[in-house]
Amino acid sequence: MSRWERWAWGLATVPAVGVLVAAFGLPLLQSVGASFVREGRFTWENYAIVYRLYRQDVLYTLGVAAGGVALTFGCGIPLAGYLRLRAWPWVEFLLKVPLFVPFVVTGHAMRVFLQPSGTLAAMLTAAGILPPGARLGIGEGWLGLVLALTWKHLALVVLLLVGAFRGVDDSYLEAAQGFGAGTFRQIWAVLVPMSATSVALALVLTLTSMLASFSIPLLMSRGSGPQMLMIDLYYRFGQHGDFEVASALGVVSYVMASGAVYAYLRSVTR
Amino acid sequence: MTRSLLGLAFRATVGTLVLVAILGPLTSLLIWSLAERWHWPAPFPQQLGLKYWLRMLQGDPLRALTRGVGIASVTTVLALLMSVPVSYLAARRRLPAGPLVLALFVLPQAFPQLPVFASATVLFYRWNLAGTIPGVVLIHLVGGLVYAVWTLTAAFRAVGPELEEAAVNLGASATRTFFRIALPLALPGVAASAILVFLHSLDEFNGTLLVGAPYVTTLPVYMYTASLGYELQIASVTALILMAPGVVLLLLLERFLRAEYLAFFGHL
């Protein structure tokens, strides 16, 4: 490249970088800064408020995300392993469908599906499993959230894991079969350990995404009881107009996401 | 013999479970969208019809849809124009301050969006961008640029440098080589990238809710308001319209979409 061309190309990257700095970088730094300020002075007060009002919600958020990750991987690893070992095209296709269903839509679909008088209750009643007129309680509590988050994230996890598992050479699986390993033994003893990095990466990404989930809990929300952290942040910011405490809640969520930040940064610098 | 029977029973059970679990929530959207009258506890609606679908063709929902398509089109064009130079330089490892710039293009994926967007709303108020369409486009560009840069970098990398080296050896400038060789060969990747950015913008909710409020309503925000107001039929029709382009894409392009592109859709 000539010197003139190098300048022109360098200049052409400025708009993209500028947009990300203005709409992401600066806001990120501003929220960290604002979390330490109240009435123009440095203070820890915002964090004290977070501890006083929201510590249970932090634990609740961690619990829901942990439950979601456990269910997602509890289903995802066996499914992905089975799909690696045996062709089952229509199931593989179906599992991809939620990839294309946006988070908000998932939230609303799960709301009408799981609510006490929702479609699931109607289906179970029609099938004779529930007595007529019975209400189903799972949609309103943590279980409904765990199910909804799993439904949305399972698709990506299966996609990533099937990809990683397909990268494991057949000869290892044949050797395991030679020693009498069945399907599940081949998944646990060969596929998972040999794709440990991909499994760990998928796990970190899923956990972070669930911790930071907003639209799904917003659409499935109920008035009382513990809330997900992002719901607290939204109301603190939107209804109380309290940007400082909202920012402190944000910084708590950044700390929770640090695993994913590390994983992503490593993928760039590698 | 018993073994194969067991295997068959296993496949039948798991297959049914997957079918019900994946399609159950989506079917409820369809039923709700057609339910003109549905008094609980009847397991199915008493009266089905297209009333609520027809209502989408007028007034607020139609405005939200056309506004959303307009915003998504502008976002897509801007995101592609801005990300092509970054992606090409990244693919050829010529990006100035490479790792630092690329880090900026992955961090929005890693950090929780909501606190950053809330903070962006405060900044946008200062810049008179809050509640405006340019403000919403700007916030959609955050995700859009991230998707575009990563898919385009992969596309330019797949082109391979050999043809370009040949062109340069024959005396073409680097810029001419880019426009005559790299860009045409990477066009399928550019198209995939455009679809991805368009769908991201069309479905974007968190940023639009915060930055667009109270004047800019796109379809996801409209759906949210309808759902919380217990207008479940309207919300369900909107939800189906929102997911339609993605599902059509999956049906048509399943075998052409590479896994690394598909993975991006999981973040929509």
PDB file of C-alpha atoms in Angstrom, chain B residues 31-261:
ATOM      1  CA  ILE B  31     -53.680 -19.986  18.644  1.00  0.00           C
ATOM      2  CA  TRP B  32     -53.752 -16.681  20.526  1.00  0.00           C
ATOM      3  CA  SER B  33     -53.322 -14.713  17.305  1.00  0.00           C
ATOM      4  CA  LEU B  34     -56.482 -16.348  15.911  1.00  0.00           C
ATOM      5  CA  ALA B  35     -58.555 -16.354  19.108  1.00  0.00           C
ATOM      6  CA  GLU B  36     -61.420 -13.902  18.670  1.00  0.00           C
ATOM      7  CA  ARG B  37     -63.170 -15.187  21.751  1.00  0.00           C
ATOM      8  CA  TRP B  38     -61.545 -17.371  24.392  1.00  0.00           C
ATOM      9  CA  HIS B  39     -63.076 -17.658  27.836  1.00  0.00           C
ATOM     10  CA  TRP B  40     -61.076 -19.591  30.342  1.00  0.00           C
ATOM     11  CA  PRO B  41     -61.178 -22.522  31.230  1.00  0.00           C
ATOM     12  CA  ALA B  42     -62.113 -23.779  27.762  1.00  0.00           C
ATOM     13  CA  PRO B  43     -58.998 -25.539  26.398  1.00  0.00           C
ATOM     14  CA  PHE B  44     -59.495 -23.980  22.963  1.00  0.00           C
ATOM     15  CA  PRO B  45     -60.905 -20.650  21.758  1.00  0.00           C
ATOM     16  CA  GLN B  46     -64.658 -20.511  21.220  1.00  0.00           C
ATOM     17  CA  GLN B  47     -64.259 -18.449  18.086  1.00  0.00           C
ATOM     18  CA  LEU B  48     -61.378 -18.329  15.648  1.00  0.00           C
ATOM     19  CA  GLY B  49     -60.800 -15.685  13.021  1.00  0.00           C
ATOM     20  CA  LEU B  50     -58.468 -13.230  11.362  1.00  0.00           C
ATOM     21  CA  LYS B  51     -59.798 -10.125  13.111  1.00  0.00           C
ATOM     22  CA  TYR B  52     -56.560  -9.326  14.922  1.00  0.00           C
ATOM     23  CA  TRP B  53     -54.401 -10.064  11.881  1.00  0.00           C
ATOM     24  CA  LEU B  54     -56.458  -7.586   9.870  1.00  0.00           C
ATOM     25  CA  ARG B  55     -56.071  -5.005  12.595  1.00  0.00           C
ATOM     26  CA  MET B  56     -52.283  -5.140  12.015  1.00  0.00           C
ATOM     27  CA  LEU B  57     -52.789  -3.693   8.545  1.00  0.00           C
ATOM     28  CA  GLN B  58     -53.792  -0.286   9.868  1.00  0.00           C
ATOM     29  CA  GLY B  59     -52.943   2.428  12.350  1.00  0.00           C
ATOM     30  CA  ASP B  60     -50.297   2.084  15.063  1.00  0.00           C
ATOM     31  CA  PRO B  61     -49.009  -1.430  14.346  1.00  0.00           C
ATOM     32  CA  LEU B  62     -48.551  -0.718  10.648  1.00  0.00           C
ATOM     33  CA  ARG B  63     -46.743   2.530  11.485  1.00  0.00           C
ATOM     34  CA  ALA B  64     -44.498   0.665  13.940  1.00  0.00           C
ATOM     35  CA  LEU B  65     -43.736  -1.942  11.286  1.00  0.00           C
ATOM     36  CA  THR B  66     -42.898   0.510   8.495  1.00  0.00           C
ATOM     37  CA  ARG B  67     -40.860   2.671  10.877  1.00  0.00           C
ATOM     38  CA  GLY B  68     -38.959  -0.425  12.028  1.00  0.00           C
ATOM     39  CA  VAL B  69     -38.258  -1.523   8.443  1.00  0.00           C
ATOM     40  CA  GLY B  70     -37.036   1.983   7.623  1.00  0.00           C
ATOM     41  CA  ILE B  71     -34.743   2.089  10.649  1.00  0.00           C
ATOM     42  CA  ALA B  72     -33.440  -1.409   9.849  1.00  0.00           C
ATOM     43  CA  SER B  73     -32.707  -0.443   6.226  1.00  0.00           C
ATOM     44  CA  VAL B  74     -30.750   2.664   7.205  1.00  0.00           C
ATOM     45  CA  THR B  75     -28.917   0.741   9.938  1.00  0.00           C
ATOM     46  CA  THR B  76     -27.982  -2.022   7.482  1.00  0.00           C
ATOM     47  CA  VAL B  77     -26.604   0.329   4.823  1.00  0.00           C
ATOM     48  CA  LEU B  78     -24.626   2.357   7.376  1.00  0.00           C
ATOM     49  CA  ALA B  79     -23.306  -0.722   9.182  1.00  0.00           C
ATOM     50  CA  LEU B  80     -22.076  -2.307   5.948  1.00  0.00           C
ATOM     51  CA  LEU B  81     -20.447   0.885   4.635  1.00  0.00           C
ATOM     52  CA  MET B  82     -18.670   1.442   7.934  1.00  0.00           C
ATOM     53  CA  SER B  83     -17.604  -2.117   8.611  1.00  0.00           C
ATOM     54  CA  VAL B  84     -16.231  -3.100   5.195  1.00  0.00           C
ATOM     55  CA  PRO B  85     -12.926  -1.172   5.619  1.00  0.00           C
ATOM     56  CA  VAL B  86     -12.444  -2.412   9.197  1.00  0.00           C
ATOM     57  CA  SER B  87     -13.178  -6.020   8.226  1.00  0.00           C
ATOM     58  CA  TYR B  88     -10.965  -6.017   5.152  1.00  0.00           C
ATOM     59  CA  LEU B  89      -8.007  -4.578   7.050  1.00  0.00           C
ATOM     60  CA  ALA B  90      -8.620  -7.021   9.917  1.00  0.00           C
ATOM     61  CA  ALA B  91      -8.759  -9.979   7.521  1.00  0.00           C
ATOM     62  CA  ARG B  92      -5.442  -8.921   5.957  1.00  0.00           C
ATOM     63  CA  ARG B  93      -3.940  -8.139   9.401  1.00  0.00           C
ATOM     64  CA  ARG B  94      -3.304  -4.528   8.430  1.00  0.00           C
ATOM     65  CA  LEU B  95      -5.607  -2.879  10.940  1.00  0.00           C
ATOM     66  CA  PRO B  96      -3.853  -0.028  12.782  1.00  0.00           C
ATOM     67  CA  ALA B  97      -3.821  -0.858  16.532  1.00  0.00           C
ATOM     68  CA  GLY B  98      -5.453  -4.154  15.498  1.00  0.00           C
ATOM     69  CA  PRO B  99      -6.138  -6.014  18.773  1.00  0.00           C
ATOM     70  CA  LEU B 100      -7.323  -2.841  20.525  1.00  0.00           C
ATOM     71  CA  VAL B 101      -9.793  -1.962  17.750  1.00  0.00           C
ATOM     72  CA  LEU B 102     -11.018  -5.543  17.473  1.00  0.00           C
ATOM     73  CA  ALA B 103     -11.548  -5.655  21.239  1.00  0.00           C
ATOM     74  CA  LEU B 104     -13.917  -2.712  20.818  1.00  0.00           C
ATOM     75  CA  PHE B 105     -15.867  -4.834  18.339  1.00  0.00           C
ATOM     76  CA  VAL B 106     -16.328  -7.824  20.677  1.00  0.00           C
ATOM     77  CA  LEU B 107     -16.962  -6.104  24.009  1.00  0.00           C
ATOM     78  CA  PRO B 108     -20.600  -5.153  23.237  1.00  0.00           C
ATOM     79  CA  GLN B 109     -21.275  -8.900  22.981  1.00  0.00           C
ATOM     80  CA  ALA B 110     -19.663  -9.636  26.328  1.00  0.00           C
ATOM     81  CA  PHE B 111     -20.995  -6.823  28.522  1.00  0.00           C
ATOM     82  CA  PRO B 112     -24.593  -6.738  29.774  1.00  0.00           C
ATOM     83  CA  GLN B 113     -26.407  -4.423  27.369  1.00  0.00           C
ATOM     84  CA  LEU B 114     -28.964  -2.783  29.593  1.00  0.00           C
ATOM     85  CA  PRO B 115     -26.717  -0.720  31.921  1.00  0.00           C
ATOM     86  CA  VAL B 116     -24.656   0.476  28.942  1.00  0.00           C
ATOM     87  CA  PHE B 117     -27.770   1.453  26.999  1.00  0.00           C
ATOM     88  CA  ALA B 118     -29.249   3.204  30.047  1.00  0.00           C
ATOM     89  CA  SER B 119     -26.047   5.214  30.266  1.00  0.00           C
ATOM     90  CA  ALA B 120     -26.168   5.859  26.512  1.00  0.00           C
ATOM     91  CA  THR B 121     -29.689   7.245  26.982  1.00  0.00           C
ATOM     92  CA  VAL B 122     -28.337   9.803  29.472  1.00  0.00           C
ATOM     93  CA  LEU B 123     -25.644  10.817  26.968  1.00  0.00           C
ATOM     94  CA  PHE B 124     -28.135  10.922  24.099  1.00  0.00           C
ATOM     95  CA  TYR B 125     -30.352  13.303  26.092  1.00  0.00           C
ATOM     96  CA  ARG B 126     -27.389  15.649  26.278  1.00  0.00           C
ATOM     97  CA  TRP B 127     -26.806  15.290  22.522  1.00  0.00           C
ATOM     98  CA  ASN B 128     -30.553  15.720  21.706  1.00  0.00           C
ATOM     99  CA  LEU B 129     -30.663  12.205  20.269  1.00  0.00           C
ATOM    100  CA  ALA B 130     -32.946  10.567  22.846  1.00  0.00           C
ATOM    101  CA  GLY B 131     -36.423   9.803  21.523  1.00  0.00           C
ATOM    102  CA  THR B 132     -35.315  10.406  17.931  1.00  0.00           C
ATOM    103  CA  ILE B 133     -34.903   8.073  14.986  1.00  0.00           C
ATOM    104  CA  PRO B 134     -31.181   8.914  14.515  1.00  0.00           C
ATOM    105  CA  GLY B 135     -30.667   7.999  18.196  1.00  0.00           C
ATOM    106  CA  VAL B 136     -32.340   4.625  17.677  1.00  0.00           C
ATOM    107  CA  VAL B 137     -30.274   3.997  14.524  1.00  0.00           C
ATOM    108  CA  LEU B 138     -27.118   4.820  16.493  1.00  0.00           C
ATOM    109  CA  ILE B 139     -27.987   2.340  19.251  1.00  0.00           C
ATOM    110  CA  HIS B 140     -28.890  -0.337  16.658  1.00  0.00           C
ATOM    111  CA  LEU B 141     -25.510   0.258  15.013  1.00  0.00           C
ATOM    112  CA  VAL B 142     -23.729  -0.989  18.154  1.00  0.00           C
ATOM    113  CA  GLY B 143     -24.964  -4.544  17.643  1.00  0.00           C
ATOM    114  CA  GLY B 144     -25.120  -4.154  13.869  1.00  0.00           C
ATOM    115  CA  LEU B 145     -21.451  -3.175  13.551  1.00  0.00           C
ATOM    116  CA  VAL B 146     -20.374  -6.050  15.771  1.00  0.00           C
ATOM    117  CA  TYR B 147     -22.233  -8.611  13.632  1.00  0.00           C
ATOM    118  CA  ALA B 148     -21.137  -6.996  10.371  1.00  0.00           C
ATOM    119  CA  VAL B 149     -17.455  -6.773  11.290  1.00  0.00           C
ATOM    120  CA  TRP B 150     -17.227 -10.396  12.377  1.00  0.00           C
ATOM    121  CA  THR B 151     -19.138 -11.902   9.457  1.00  0.00           C
ATOM    122  CA  LEU B 152     -17.322  -9.702   6.924  1.00  0.00           C
ATOM    123  CA  THR B 153     -13.906 -10.435   8.395  1.00  0.00           C
ATOM    124  CA  ALA B 154     -14.670 -14.144   8.005  1.00  0.00           C
ATOM    125  CA  ALA B 155     -15.872 -13.523   4.440  1.00  0.00           C
ATOM    126  CA  PHE B 156     -12.738 -11.584   3.435  1.00  0.00           C
ATOM    127  CA  ARG B 157     -10.511 -14.171   5.091  1.00  0.00           C
ATOM    128  CA  ALA B 158     -12.219 -16.915   3.073  1.00  0.00           C
ATOM    129  CA  VAL B 159     -11.322 -15.124  -0.178  1.00  0.00           C
ATOM    130  CA  GLY B 160      -7.633 -15.801   0.365  1.00  0.00           C
ATOM    131  CA  PRO B 161      -4.752 -13.512  -0.600  1.00  0.00           C
ATOM    132  CA  GLU B 162      -3.399 -15.410  -3.669  1.00  0.00           C
ATOM    133  CA  LEU B 163      -5.564 -13.712  -6.309  1.00  0.00           C
ATOM    134  CA  GLU B 164      -4.881 -10.329  -4.749  1.00  0.00           C
ATOM    135  CA  GLU B 165      -1.153 -10.952  -4.802  1.00  0.00           C
ATOM    136  CA  ALA B 166      -1.405 -11.777  -8.489  1.00  0.00           C
ATOM    137  CA  ALA B 167      -3.235  -8.501  -9.149  1.00  0.00           C
ATOM    138  CA  VAL B 168      -0.693  -6.492  -7.179  1.00  0.00           C
ATOM    139  CA  ASN B 169       2.145  -8.197  -9.066  1.00  0.00           C
ATOM    140  CA  LEU B 170       0.511  -7.087 -12.310  1.00  0.00           C
ATOM    141  CA  GLY B 171       0.644  -3.514 -11.077  1.00  0.00           C
ATOM    142  CA  ALA B 172      -2.811  -2.905  -9.567  1.00  0.00           C
ATOM    143  CA  SER B 173      -2.975  -0.646  -6.522  1.00  0.00           C
ATOM    144  CA  ALA B 174      -4.194  -2.101  -3.215  1.00  0.00           C
ATOM    145  CA  THR B 175      -7.456  -0.143  -3.455  1.00  0.00           C
ATOM    146  CA  ARG B 176      -8.096  -1.226  -7.038  1.00  0.00           C
ATOM    147  CA  THR B 177      -7.356  -4.834  -6.015  1.00  0.00           C
ATOM    148  CA  PHE B 178      -9.913  -4.542  -3.231  1.00  0.00           C
ATOM    149  CA  PHE B 179     -12.689  -3.238  -5.479  1.00  0.00           C
ATOM    150  CA  ARG B 180     -11.975  -5.545  -8.442  1.00  0.00           C
ATOM    151  CA  ILE B 181     -11.126  -8.780  -6.614  1.00  0.00           C
ATOM    152  CA  ALA B 182     -11.765  -9.008  -2.870  1.00  0.00           C
ATOM    153  CA  LEU B 183     -15.143  -7.256  -2.743  1.00  0.00           C
ATOM    154  CA  PRO B 184     -16.809  -9.136  -5.648  1.00  0.00           C
ATOM    155  CA  LEU B 185     -15.570 -12.491  -4.307  1.00  0.00           C
ATOM    156  CA  ALA B 186     -16.846 -11.677  -0.808  1.00  0.00           C
ATOM    157  CA  LEU B 187     -20.325 -10.606  -1.984  1.00  0.00           C
ATOM    158  CA  PRO B 188     -22.138 -13.706  -0.640  1.00  0.00           C
ATOM    159  CA  GLY B 189     -20.671 -12.922   2.783  1.00  0.00           C
ATOM    160  CA  VAL B 190     -21.733  -9.284   2.428  1.00  0.00           C
ATOM    161  CA  ALA B 191     -25.293 -10.423   1.653  1.00  0.00           C
ATOM    162  CA  ALA B 192     -25.350 -12.743   4.685  1.00  0.00           C
ATOM    163  CA  SER B 193     -24.032  -9.910   6.809  1.00  0.00           C
ATOM    164  CA  ALA B 194     -26.736  -7.540   5.514  1.00  0.00           C
ATOM    165  CA  ILE B 195     -29.508  -9.995   6.401  1.00  0.00           C
ATOM    166  CA  LEU B 196     -28.067 -10.460   9.877  1.00  0.00           C
ATOM    167  CA  VAL B 197     -27.802  -6.723  10.582  1.00  0.00           C
ATOM    168  CA  PHE B 198     -31.290  -6.090   9.185  1.00  0.00           C
ATOM    169  CA  LEU B 199     -32.851  -8.763  11.402  1.00  0.00           C
ATOM    170  CA  HIS B 200     -30.901  -7.533  14.414  1.00  0.00           C
ATOM    171  CA  SER B 201     -32.257  -4.020  13.951  1.00  0.00           C
ATOM    172  CA  LEU B 202     -35.809  -5.192  13.231  1.00  0.00           C
ATOM    173  CA  ASP B 203     -35.890  -7.299  16.424  1.00  0.00           C
ATOM    174  CA  GLU B 204     -33.829  -5.006  18.687  1.00  0.00           C
ATOM    175  CA  PHE B 205     -35.700  -4.258  21.905  1.00  0.00           C
ATOM    176  CA  ASN B 206     -33.484  -3.224  24.850  1.00  0.00           C
ATOM    177  CA  GLY B 207     -31.872  -0.212  23.206  1.00  0.00           C
ATOM    178  CA  THR B 208     -35.030   0.921  21.409  1.00  0.00           C
ATOM    179  CA  LEU B 209     -37.057   0.774  24.613  1.00  0.00           C
ATOM    180  CA  LEU B 210     -34.563   3.000  26.452  1.00  0.00           C
ATOM    181  CA  VAL B 211     -33.307   5.362  23.759  1.00  0.00           C
ATOM    182  CA  GLY B 212     -36.465   5.537  21.627  1.00  0.00           C
ATOM    183  CA  ALA B 213     -38.873   6.239  24.487  1.00  0.00           C
ATOM    184  CA  PRO B 214     -41.335   7.830  24.357  1.00  0.00           C
ATOM    185  CA  TYR B 215     -41.564   8.846  20.694  1.00  0.00           C
ATOM    186  CA  VAL B 216     -40.025   6.045  18.636  1.00  0.00           C
ATOM    187  CA  THR B 217     -42.054   2.825  18.769  1.00  0.00           C
ATOM    188  CA  THR B 218     -40.855  -0.119  16.708  1.00  0.00           C
ATOM    189  CA  LEU B 219     -42.623  -3.459  16.461  1.00  0.00           C
ATOM    190  CA  PRO B 220     -40.869  -5.156  19.433  1.00  0.00           C
ATOM    191  CA  VAL B 221     -41.715  -2.198  21.690  1.00  0.00           C
ATOM    192  CA  TYR B 222     -45.298  -2.236  20.385  1.00  0.00           C
ATOM    193  CA  MET B 223     -45.513  -5.963  21.176  1.00  0.00           C
ATOM    194  CA  TYR B 224     -44.209  -5.388  24.695  1.00  0.00           C
ATOM    195  CA  THR B 225     -46.790  -2.691  25.394  1.00  0.00           C
ATOM    196  CA  ALA B 226     -49.600  -4.863  24.014  1.00  0.00           C
ATOM    197  CA  SER B 227     -48.497  -7.912  26.014  1.00  0.00           C
ATOM    198  CA  LEU B 228     -48.267  -6.001  29.305  1.00  0.00           C
ATOM    199  CA  GLY B 229     -51.667  -4.432  28.604  1.00  0.00           C
ATOM    200  CA  TYR B 230     -53.113  -7.969  28.298  1.00  0.00           C
ATOM    201  CA  GLU B 231     -53.897  -7.436  24.627  1.00  0.00           C
ATOM    202  CA  LEU B 232     -52.625 -10.953  24.128  1.00  0.00           C
ATOM    203  CA  GLN B 233     -54.066 -11.401  20.626  1.00  0.00           C
ATOM    204  CA  ILE B 234     -52.451  -8.232  19.276  1.00  0.00           C
ATOM    205  CA  ALA B 235     -49.151  -9.084  20.997  1.00  0.00           C
ATOM    206  CA  SER B 236     -49.224 -12.617  19.567  1.00  0.00           C
ATOM    207  CA  VAL B 237     -49.864 -11.419  16.010  1.00  0.00           C
ATOM    208  CA  THR B 238     -46.966  -8.972  16.403  1.00  0.00           C
ATOM    209  CA  ALA B 239     -44.739 -11.705  17.825  1.00  0.00           C
ATOM    210  CA  LEU B 240     -45.416 -13.965  14.828  1.00  0.00           C
ATOM    211  CA  ILE B 241     -44.683 -11.126  12.401  1.00  0.00           C
ATOM    212  CA  LEU B 242     -41.407 -10.442  14.232  1.00  0.00           C
ATOM    213  CA  MET B 243     -40.198 -14.020  14.055  1.00  0.00           C
ATOM    214  CA  ALA B 244     -41.434 -14.711  10.516  1.00  0.00           C
ATOM    215  CA  PRO B 245     -38.404 -13.377   8.569  1.00  0.00           C
ATOM    216  CA  GLY B 246     -35.967 -15.394  10.676  1.00  0.00           C
ATOM    217  CA  VAL B 247     -37.890 -18.641  10.389  1.00  0.00           C
ATOM    218  CA  VAL B 248     -38.373 -18.212   6.629  1.00  0.00           C
ATOM    219  CA  LEU B 249     -34.650 -17.618   6.369  1.00  0.00           C
ATOM    220  CA  LEU B 250     -33.943 -20.792   8.339  1.00  0.00           C
ATOM    221  CA  LEU B 251     -36.284 -22.830   6.112  1.00  0.00           C
ATOM    222  CA  LEU B 252     -34.883 -21.479   2.840  1.00  0.00           C
ATOM    223  CA  LEU B 253     -31.226 -21.214   3.649  1.00  0.00           C
ATOM    224  CA  GLU B 254     -30.629 -23.983   6.169  1.00  0.00           C
ATOM    225  CA  ARG B 255     -28.027 -25.723   4.068  1.00  0.00           C
ATOM    226  CA  PHE B 256     -26.294 -22.527   2.945  1.00  0.00           C
ATOM    227  CA  LEU B 257     -25.932 -20.827   6.299  1.00  0.00           C
ATOM    228  CA  ARG B 258     -22.591 -21.694   7.813  1.00  0.00           C
ATOM    229  CA  ALA B 259     -22.524 -22.520  11.510  1.00  0.00           C
ATOM    230  CA  GLU B 260     -20.485 -19.424  12.398  1.00  0.00           C
ATOM    231  CA  TYR B 261     -23.161 -17.166  10.861  1.00  0.00           C
TER     232      TYR B 261
END
